CSV table of C-alpha atoms in Angstrom, one decimal:
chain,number,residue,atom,x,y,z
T,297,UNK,CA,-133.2,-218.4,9.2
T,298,UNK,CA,-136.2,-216.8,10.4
T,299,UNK,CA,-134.6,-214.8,12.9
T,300,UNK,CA,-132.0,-214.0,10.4
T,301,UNK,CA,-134.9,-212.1,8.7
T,302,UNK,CA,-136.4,-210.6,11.4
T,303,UNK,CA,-132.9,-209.2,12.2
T,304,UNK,CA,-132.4,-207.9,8.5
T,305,UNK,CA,-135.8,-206.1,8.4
T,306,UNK,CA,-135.5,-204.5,12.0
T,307,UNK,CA,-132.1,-203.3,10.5
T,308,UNK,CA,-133.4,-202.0,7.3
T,309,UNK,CA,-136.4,-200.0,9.3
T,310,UNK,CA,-134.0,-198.7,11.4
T,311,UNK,CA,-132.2,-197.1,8.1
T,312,UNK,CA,-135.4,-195.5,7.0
T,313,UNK,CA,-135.3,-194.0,10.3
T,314,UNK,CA,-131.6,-192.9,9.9
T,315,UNK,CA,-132.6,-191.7,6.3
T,316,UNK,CA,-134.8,-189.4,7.9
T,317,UNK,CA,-133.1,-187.6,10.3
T,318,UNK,CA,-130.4,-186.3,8.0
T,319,UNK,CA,-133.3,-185.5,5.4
T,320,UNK,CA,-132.2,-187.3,2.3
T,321,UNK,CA,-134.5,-187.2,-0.7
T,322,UNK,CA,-132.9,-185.2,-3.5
T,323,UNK,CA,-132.5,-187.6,-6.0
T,324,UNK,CA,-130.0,-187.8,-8.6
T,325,UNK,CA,-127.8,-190.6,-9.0
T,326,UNK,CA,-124.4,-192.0,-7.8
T,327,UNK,CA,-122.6,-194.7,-9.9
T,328,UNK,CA,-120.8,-197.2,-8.4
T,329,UNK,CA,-117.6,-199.2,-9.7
T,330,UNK,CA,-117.2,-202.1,-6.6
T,331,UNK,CA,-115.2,-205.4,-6.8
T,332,UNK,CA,-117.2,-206.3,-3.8
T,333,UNK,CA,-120.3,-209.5,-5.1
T,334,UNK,CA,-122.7,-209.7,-2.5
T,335,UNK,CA,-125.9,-209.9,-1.8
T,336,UNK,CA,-125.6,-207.8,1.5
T,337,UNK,CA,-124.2,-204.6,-0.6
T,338,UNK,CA,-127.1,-204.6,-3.1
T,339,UNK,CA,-129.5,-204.7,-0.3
T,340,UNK,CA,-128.1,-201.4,1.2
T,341,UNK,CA,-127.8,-200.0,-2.3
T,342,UNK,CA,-131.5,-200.1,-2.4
T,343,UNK,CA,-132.3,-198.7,0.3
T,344,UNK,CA,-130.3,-195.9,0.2
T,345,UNK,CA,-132.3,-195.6,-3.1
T,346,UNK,CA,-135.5,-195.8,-1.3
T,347,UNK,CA,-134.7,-193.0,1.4
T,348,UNK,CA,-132.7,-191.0,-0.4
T,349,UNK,CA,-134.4,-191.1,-4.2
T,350,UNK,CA,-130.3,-191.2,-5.3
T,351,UNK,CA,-130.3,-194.3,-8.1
T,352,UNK,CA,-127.3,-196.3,-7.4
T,353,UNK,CA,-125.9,-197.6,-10.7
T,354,UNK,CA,-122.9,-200.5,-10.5
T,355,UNK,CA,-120.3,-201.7,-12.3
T,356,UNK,CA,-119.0,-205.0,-11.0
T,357,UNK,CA,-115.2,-206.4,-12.0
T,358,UNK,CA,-112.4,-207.6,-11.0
T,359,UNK,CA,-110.3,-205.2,-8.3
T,360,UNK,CA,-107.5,-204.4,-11.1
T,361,UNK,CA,-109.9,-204.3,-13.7
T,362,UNK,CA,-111.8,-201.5,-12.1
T,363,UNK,CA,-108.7,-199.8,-11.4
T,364,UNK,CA,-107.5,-199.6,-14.6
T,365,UNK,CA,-110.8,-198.7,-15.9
T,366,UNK,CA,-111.2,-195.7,-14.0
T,367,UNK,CA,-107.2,-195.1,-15.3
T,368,UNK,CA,-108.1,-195.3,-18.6
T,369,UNK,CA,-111.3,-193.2,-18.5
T,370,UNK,CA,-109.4,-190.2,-16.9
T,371,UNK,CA,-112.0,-187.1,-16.8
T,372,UNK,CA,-114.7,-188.7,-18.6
T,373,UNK,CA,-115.1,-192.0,-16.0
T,374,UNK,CA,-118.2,-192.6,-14.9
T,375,UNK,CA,-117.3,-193.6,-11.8
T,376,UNK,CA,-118.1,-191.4,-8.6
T,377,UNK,CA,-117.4,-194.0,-5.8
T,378,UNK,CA,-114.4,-197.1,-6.1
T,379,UNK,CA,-115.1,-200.1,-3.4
T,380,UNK,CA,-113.1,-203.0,-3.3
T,381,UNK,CA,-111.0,-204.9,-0.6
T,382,UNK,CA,-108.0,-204.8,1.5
T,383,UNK,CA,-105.5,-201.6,1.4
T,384,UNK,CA,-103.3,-202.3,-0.6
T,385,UNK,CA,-105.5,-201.7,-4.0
T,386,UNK,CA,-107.1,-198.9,-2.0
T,387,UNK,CA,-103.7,-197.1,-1.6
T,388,UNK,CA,-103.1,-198.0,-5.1
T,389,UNK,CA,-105.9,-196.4,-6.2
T,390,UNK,CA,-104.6,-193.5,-4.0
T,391,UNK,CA,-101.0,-193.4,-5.4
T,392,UNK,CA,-102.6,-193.2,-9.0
T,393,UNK,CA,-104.6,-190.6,-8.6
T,394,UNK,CA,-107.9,-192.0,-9.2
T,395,UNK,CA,-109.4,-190.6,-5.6
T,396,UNK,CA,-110.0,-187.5,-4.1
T,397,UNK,CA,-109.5,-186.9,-0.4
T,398,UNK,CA,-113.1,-186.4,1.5
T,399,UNK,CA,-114.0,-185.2,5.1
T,400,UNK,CA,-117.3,-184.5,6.5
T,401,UNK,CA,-118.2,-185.0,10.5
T,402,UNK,CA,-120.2,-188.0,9.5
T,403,UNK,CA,-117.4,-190.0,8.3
T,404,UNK,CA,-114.6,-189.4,10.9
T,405,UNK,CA,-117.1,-189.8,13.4
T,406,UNK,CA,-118.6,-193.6,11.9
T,407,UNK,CA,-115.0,-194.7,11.2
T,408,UNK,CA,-111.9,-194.3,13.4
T,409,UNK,CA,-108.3,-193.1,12.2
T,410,UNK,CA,-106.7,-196.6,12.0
T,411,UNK,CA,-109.6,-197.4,9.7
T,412,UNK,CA,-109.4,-194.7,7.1
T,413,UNK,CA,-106.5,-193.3,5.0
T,414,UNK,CA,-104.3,-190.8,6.6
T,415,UNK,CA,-105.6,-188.4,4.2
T,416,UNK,CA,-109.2,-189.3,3.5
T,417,UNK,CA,-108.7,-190.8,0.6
T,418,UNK,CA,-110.1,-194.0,1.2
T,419,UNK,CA,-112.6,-195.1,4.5
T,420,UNK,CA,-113.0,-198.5,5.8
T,421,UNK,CA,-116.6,-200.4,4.9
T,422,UNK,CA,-115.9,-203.6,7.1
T,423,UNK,CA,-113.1,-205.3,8.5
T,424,UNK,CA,-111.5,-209.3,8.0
T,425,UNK,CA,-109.2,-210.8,10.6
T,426,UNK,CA,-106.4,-213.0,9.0
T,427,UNK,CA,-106.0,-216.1,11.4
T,428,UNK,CA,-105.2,-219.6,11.8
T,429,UNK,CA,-107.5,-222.4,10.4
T,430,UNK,CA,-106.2,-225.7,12.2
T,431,UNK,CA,-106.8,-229.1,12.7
T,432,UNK,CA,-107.8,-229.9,16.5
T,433,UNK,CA,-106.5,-233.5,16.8
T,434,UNK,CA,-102.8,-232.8,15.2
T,435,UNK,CA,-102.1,-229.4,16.3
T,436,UNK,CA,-101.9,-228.3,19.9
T,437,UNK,CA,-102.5,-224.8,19.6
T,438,UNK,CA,-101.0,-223.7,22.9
T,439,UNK,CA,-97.8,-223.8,21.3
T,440,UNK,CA,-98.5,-220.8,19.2
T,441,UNK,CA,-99.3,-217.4,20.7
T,442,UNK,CA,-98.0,-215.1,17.8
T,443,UNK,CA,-97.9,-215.3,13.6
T,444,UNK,CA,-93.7,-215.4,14.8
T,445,UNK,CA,-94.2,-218.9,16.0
T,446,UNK,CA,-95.7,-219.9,12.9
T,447,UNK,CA,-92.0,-220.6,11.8
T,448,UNK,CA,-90.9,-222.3,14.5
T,449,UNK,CA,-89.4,-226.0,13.4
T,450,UNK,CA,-91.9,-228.1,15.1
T,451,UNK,CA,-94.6,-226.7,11.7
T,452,UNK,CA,-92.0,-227.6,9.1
T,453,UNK,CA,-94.2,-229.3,6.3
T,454,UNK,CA,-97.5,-228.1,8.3
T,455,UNK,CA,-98.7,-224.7,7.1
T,456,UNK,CA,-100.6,-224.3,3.8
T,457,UNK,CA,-101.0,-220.7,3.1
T,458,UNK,CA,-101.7,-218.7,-0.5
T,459,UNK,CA,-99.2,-217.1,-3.1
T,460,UNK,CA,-97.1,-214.4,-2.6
T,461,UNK,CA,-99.3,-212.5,-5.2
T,462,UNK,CA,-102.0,-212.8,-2.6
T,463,UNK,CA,-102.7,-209.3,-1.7
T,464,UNK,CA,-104.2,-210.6,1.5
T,465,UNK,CA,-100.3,-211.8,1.8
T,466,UNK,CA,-98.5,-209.0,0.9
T,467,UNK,CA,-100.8,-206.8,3.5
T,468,UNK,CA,-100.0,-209.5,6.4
T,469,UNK,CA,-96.1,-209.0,5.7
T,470,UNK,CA,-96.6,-205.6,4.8
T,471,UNK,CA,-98.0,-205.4,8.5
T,472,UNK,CA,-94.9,-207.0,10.2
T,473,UNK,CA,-92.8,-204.5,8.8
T,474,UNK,CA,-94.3,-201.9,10.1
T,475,UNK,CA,-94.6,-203.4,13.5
T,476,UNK,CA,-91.5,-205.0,13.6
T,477,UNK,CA,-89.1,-204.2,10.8
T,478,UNK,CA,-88.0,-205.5,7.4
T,479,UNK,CA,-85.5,-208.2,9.0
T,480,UNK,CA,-87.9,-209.3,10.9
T,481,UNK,CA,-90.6,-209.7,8.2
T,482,UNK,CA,-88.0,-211.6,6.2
T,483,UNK,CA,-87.0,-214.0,8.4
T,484,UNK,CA,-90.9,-214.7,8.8
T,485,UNK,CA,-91.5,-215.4,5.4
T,486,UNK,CA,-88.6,-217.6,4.9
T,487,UNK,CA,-89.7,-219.5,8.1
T,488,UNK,CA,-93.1,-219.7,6.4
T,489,UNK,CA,-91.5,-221.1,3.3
T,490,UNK,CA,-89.4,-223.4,4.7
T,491,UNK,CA,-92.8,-224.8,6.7
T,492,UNK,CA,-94.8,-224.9,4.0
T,493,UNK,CA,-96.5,-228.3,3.2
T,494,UNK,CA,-97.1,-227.5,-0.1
T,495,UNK,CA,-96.2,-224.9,-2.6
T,496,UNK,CA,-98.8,-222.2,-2.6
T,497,UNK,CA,-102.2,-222.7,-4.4
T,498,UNK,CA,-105.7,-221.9,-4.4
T,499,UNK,CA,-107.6,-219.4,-2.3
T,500,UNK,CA,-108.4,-219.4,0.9
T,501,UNK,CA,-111.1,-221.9,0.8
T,502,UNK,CA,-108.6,-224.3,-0.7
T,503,UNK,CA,-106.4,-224.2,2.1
T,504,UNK,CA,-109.5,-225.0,4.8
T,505,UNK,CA,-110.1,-227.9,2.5
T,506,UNK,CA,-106.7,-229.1,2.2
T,507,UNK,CA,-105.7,-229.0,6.6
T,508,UNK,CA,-109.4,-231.3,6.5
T,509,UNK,CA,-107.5,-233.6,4.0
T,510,UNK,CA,-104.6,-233.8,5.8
T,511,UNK,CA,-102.5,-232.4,3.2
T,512,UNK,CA,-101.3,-229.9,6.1
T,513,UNK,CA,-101.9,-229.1,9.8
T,514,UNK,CA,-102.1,-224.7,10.0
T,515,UNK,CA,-104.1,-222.5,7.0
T,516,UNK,CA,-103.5,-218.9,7.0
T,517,UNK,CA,-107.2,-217.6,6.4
T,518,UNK,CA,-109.6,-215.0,6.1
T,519,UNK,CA,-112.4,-215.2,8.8
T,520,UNK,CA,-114.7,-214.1,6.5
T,521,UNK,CA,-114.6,-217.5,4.5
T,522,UNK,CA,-114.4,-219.8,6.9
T,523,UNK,CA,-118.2,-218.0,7.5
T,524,UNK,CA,-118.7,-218.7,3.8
T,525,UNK,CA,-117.9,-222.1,4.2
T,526,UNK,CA,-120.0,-222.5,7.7
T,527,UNK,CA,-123.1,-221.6,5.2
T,528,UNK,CA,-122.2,-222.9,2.0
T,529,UNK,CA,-124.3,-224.5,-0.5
T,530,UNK,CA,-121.2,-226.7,-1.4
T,531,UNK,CA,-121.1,-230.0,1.2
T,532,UNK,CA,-117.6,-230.3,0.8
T,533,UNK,CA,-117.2,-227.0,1.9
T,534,UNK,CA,-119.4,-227.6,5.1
T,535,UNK,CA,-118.0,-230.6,6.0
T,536,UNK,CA,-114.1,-229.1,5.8
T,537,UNK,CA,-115.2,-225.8,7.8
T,538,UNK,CA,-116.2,-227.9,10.3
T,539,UNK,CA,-113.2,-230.3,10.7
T,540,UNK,CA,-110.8,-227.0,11.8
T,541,UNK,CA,-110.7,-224.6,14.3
T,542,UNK,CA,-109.8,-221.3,14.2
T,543,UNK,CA,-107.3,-219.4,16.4
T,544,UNK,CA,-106.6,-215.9,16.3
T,545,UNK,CA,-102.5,-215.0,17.1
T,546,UNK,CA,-101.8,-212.4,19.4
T,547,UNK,CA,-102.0,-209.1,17.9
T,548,UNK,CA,-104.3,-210.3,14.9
T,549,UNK,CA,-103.8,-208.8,11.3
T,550,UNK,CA,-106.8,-207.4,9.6
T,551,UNK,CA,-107.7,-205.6,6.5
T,552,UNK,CA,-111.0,-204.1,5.4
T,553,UNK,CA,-112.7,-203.6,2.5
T,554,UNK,CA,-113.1,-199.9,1.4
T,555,UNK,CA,-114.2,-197.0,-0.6
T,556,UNK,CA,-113.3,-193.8,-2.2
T,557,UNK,CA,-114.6,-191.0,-3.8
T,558,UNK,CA,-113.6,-190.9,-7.2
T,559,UNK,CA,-111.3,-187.9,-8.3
T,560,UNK,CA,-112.8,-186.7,-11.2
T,561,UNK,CA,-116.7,-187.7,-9.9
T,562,UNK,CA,-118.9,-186.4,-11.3
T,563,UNK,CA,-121.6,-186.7,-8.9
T,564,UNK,CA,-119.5,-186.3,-6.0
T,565,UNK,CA,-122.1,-185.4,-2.9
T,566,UNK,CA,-124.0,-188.2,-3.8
T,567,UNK,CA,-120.9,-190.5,-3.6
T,568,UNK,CA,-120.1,-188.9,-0.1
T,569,UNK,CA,-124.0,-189.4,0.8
T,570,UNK,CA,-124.0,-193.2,0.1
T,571,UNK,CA,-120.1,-193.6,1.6
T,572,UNK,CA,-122.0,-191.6,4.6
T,573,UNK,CA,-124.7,-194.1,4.7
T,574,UNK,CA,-122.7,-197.5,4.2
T,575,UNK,CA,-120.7,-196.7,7.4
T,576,UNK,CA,-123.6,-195.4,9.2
T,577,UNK,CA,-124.6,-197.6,12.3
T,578,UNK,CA,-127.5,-199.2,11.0
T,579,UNK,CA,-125.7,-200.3,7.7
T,580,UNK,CA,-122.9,-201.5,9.3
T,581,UNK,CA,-125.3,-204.0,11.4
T,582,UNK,CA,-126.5,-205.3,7.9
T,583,UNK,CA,-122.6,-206.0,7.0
T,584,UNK,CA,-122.2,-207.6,9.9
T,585,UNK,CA,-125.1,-209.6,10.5
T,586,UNK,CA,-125.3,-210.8,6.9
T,587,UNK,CA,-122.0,-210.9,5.7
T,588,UNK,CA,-119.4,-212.6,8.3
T,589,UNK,CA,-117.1,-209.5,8.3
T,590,UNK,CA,-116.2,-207.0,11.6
T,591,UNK,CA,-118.0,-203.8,11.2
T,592,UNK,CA,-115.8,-201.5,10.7
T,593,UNK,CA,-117.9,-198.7,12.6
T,594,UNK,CA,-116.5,-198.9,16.2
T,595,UNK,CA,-120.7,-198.1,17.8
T,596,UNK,CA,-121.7,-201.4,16.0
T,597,UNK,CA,-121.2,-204.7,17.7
T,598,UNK,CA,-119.8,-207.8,15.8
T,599,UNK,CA,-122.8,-210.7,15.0
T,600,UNK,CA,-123.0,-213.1,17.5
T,601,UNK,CA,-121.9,-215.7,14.5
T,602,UNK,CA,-118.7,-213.6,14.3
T,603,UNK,CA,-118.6,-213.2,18.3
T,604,UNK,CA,-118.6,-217.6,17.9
T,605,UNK,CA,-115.1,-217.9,16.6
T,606,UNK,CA,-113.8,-215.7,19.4
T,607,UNK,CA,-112.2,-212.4,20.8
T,608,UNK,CA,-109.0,-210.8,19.5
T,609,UNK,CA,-106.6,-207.9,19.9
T,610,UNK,CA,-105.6,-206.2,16.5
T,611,UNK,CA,-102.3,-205.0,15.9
T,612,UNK,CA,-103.4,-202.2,16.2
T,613,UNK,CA,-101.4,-200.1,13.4
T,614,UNK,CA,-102.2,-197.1,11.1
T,615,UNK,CA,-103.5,-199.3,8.1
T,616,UNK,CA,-102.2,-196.9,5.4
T,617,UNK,CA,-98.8,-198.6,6.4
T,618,UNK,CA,-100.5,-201.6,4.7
T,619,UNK,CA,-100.3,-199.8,1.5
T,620,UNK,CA,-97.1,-198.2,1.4
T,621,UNK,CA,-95.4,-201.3,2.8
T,622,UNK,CA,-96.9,-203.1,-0.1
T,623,UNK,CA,-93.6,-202.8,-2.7
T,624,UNK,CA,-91.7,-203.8,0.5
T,625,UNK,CA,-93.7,-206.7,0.9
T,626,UNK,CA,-93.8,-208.1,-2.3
T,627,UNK,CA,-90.0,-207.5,-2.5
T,628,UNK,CA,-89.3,-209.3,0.6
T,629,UNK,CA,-91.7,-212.5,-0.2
T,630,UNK,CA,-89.6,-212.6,-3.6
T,631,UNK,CA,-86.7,-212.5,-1.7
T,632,UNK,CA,-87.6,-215.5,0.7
T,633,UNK,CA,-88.7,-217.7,-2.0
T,634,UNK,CA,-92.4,-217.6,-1.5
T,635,UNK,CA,-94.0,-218.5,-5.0
């Protein structure tokens, strides 16, 4: 823990440092409407309020809830920068009209073109690798090298894995039709159905907990929780994160979490100043060392935590495909029977 601290304080020197080469200090405030709960993204809100003397007000809800807020508030919102996670919602945002496309040299230098929408509508924050969660002494895990042999008959009554109303889902099918198809995406998520060991329920958590039950062999996860459950409060959650593995399929999905500037913002270059900041190098050290998520800032290495589940090659796609595959996606997990 202490050098958990040391590391956070060297980090958040480090952005005073950064604060002052790009001469913030104008003040005026930016107002935040985020989905996003932790501890980690309050910590870099205040600093960017100490270097910058830009107050960072938040409104915290529910992804859809924001959404529609921002809807429903039109040209009187409040809100000058929308975070939340995975694509999907951030292309929806897009597709509604609630975001407003923003360059500046900063950004598309910190984040990459497969990590920001093909119009810069919407910039990566930090990135989540959807893998395999499995139990060691019942699965030998040689025997799968892609998310395709997931549906292989030897997993029949095996694989626990959330609803089809899962965004985190639809983005993993929405991905396999971009790389492969809508034939092939099927077929996958009848194969998943038909190997399900139970129908769909709970979150990710839930499915961790249930492959340390027994109740299945293979959970479809987020790495990001299993580092929840690695430092939970919650025993049961510690004791489950530690019965499974995780294994990352060839060509691993991931998703990010996001943010946009708000179309009708009304404090615009102080949204762009703080979306600037978050995906600045030192701030995407913070994410990563205190939040179990990939930075999404190629200059930034992962956390040595992160580094502990292992290596991975992503699929490498334009991740606005995530989003406009998502109608596809939902439509095809209807389809194959995935509740």
């Amino acid at each position: 823990m202490k050098k958990f601290a040391v590391i956070i304080t060297l980090v958040l020197v480090s952005l005073n440092i950064f604060a002052g080469m790009f001469g913030y200090g104008q003040g005026g405030e930016v107002n935040v409407y985020t989905s996003r709960h932790y501890d980690t993204d309050q910590k870099l809100y205040d600093e960017f309020t100490k270097v910058t003397g830009i107050k960072v007000n938040v409104i915290k809800a529910g992804e859809d809830e924001l959404i529609e807020r921002i809807k429903n508030e039109g040209e009187d919102t409040n809100a000058d920068l929308f975070i939340t996670a995975d694509v999907g919602r951030l292309h929806r945002a897009k597709t509604m009209g609630l975001l407003q496309p923003v360059a500046t040299d900063i950004l598309v230098k910190n984040i990459p073109n497969k990590l920001r929408d093909r119009d810069n509508y919407w910039y990566a924050l930090t990135m989540r690798a959807r893998v395999l969660a499995y139990a060691p002494e019942r699965v030998d895990i040689s025997k799968i090298k892609t998310y395709g042999d997931l549906i292989n008959p030897e997993w029949k009554g095996r694989i626990l894995i959330r609803s089809s109303s899962n965004i985190y889902n639809q983005s993993l099918v929405a991905s396999f039709i971009a790389i492969y198809g809508e034939e092939w995406a099927y077929n996958w998520a009848k194969g998943i159905v038909a190997n399900m060991a139970r129908e769909p329920q709970g979150n990710d958590r839930a499915q961790v907990i249930g492959v340390a039950a027994g109740e299945g062999d293979i959970a479809v996860i987020n790495t990001y929780y299993m580092g929840k459950m690695l430092n939970s409060s919650d025993p049961q959650q510690i004791e489950a994160a530690k019965k499974v593995k995780l294994h990352f399929p060839e060509k691993t999905h991931i998703n990010v979490s996001g943010a946009g500037v708000v179309k009708y913002a009304k404090n615009k270059e102080n949204a762009i100043k703080l979306l600037e900041f978050l995906t600045s190098k030192d701030a995407q050290e913070l994410y990563a060392e205190a939040n179990y998520e990939y930075p999404a800032n190629p200059e930034v290495e992962p956390s040595e935590f992160l580094k502990s589940f292992g290596s991975f090659e992503p699929q490498g796609i334009d991740l606005t495909l995530l989003g406009e595959y998502n109608s596809k996606a939902v439509e095809i997990m209807d389809k194959a029977g995935w509740k």
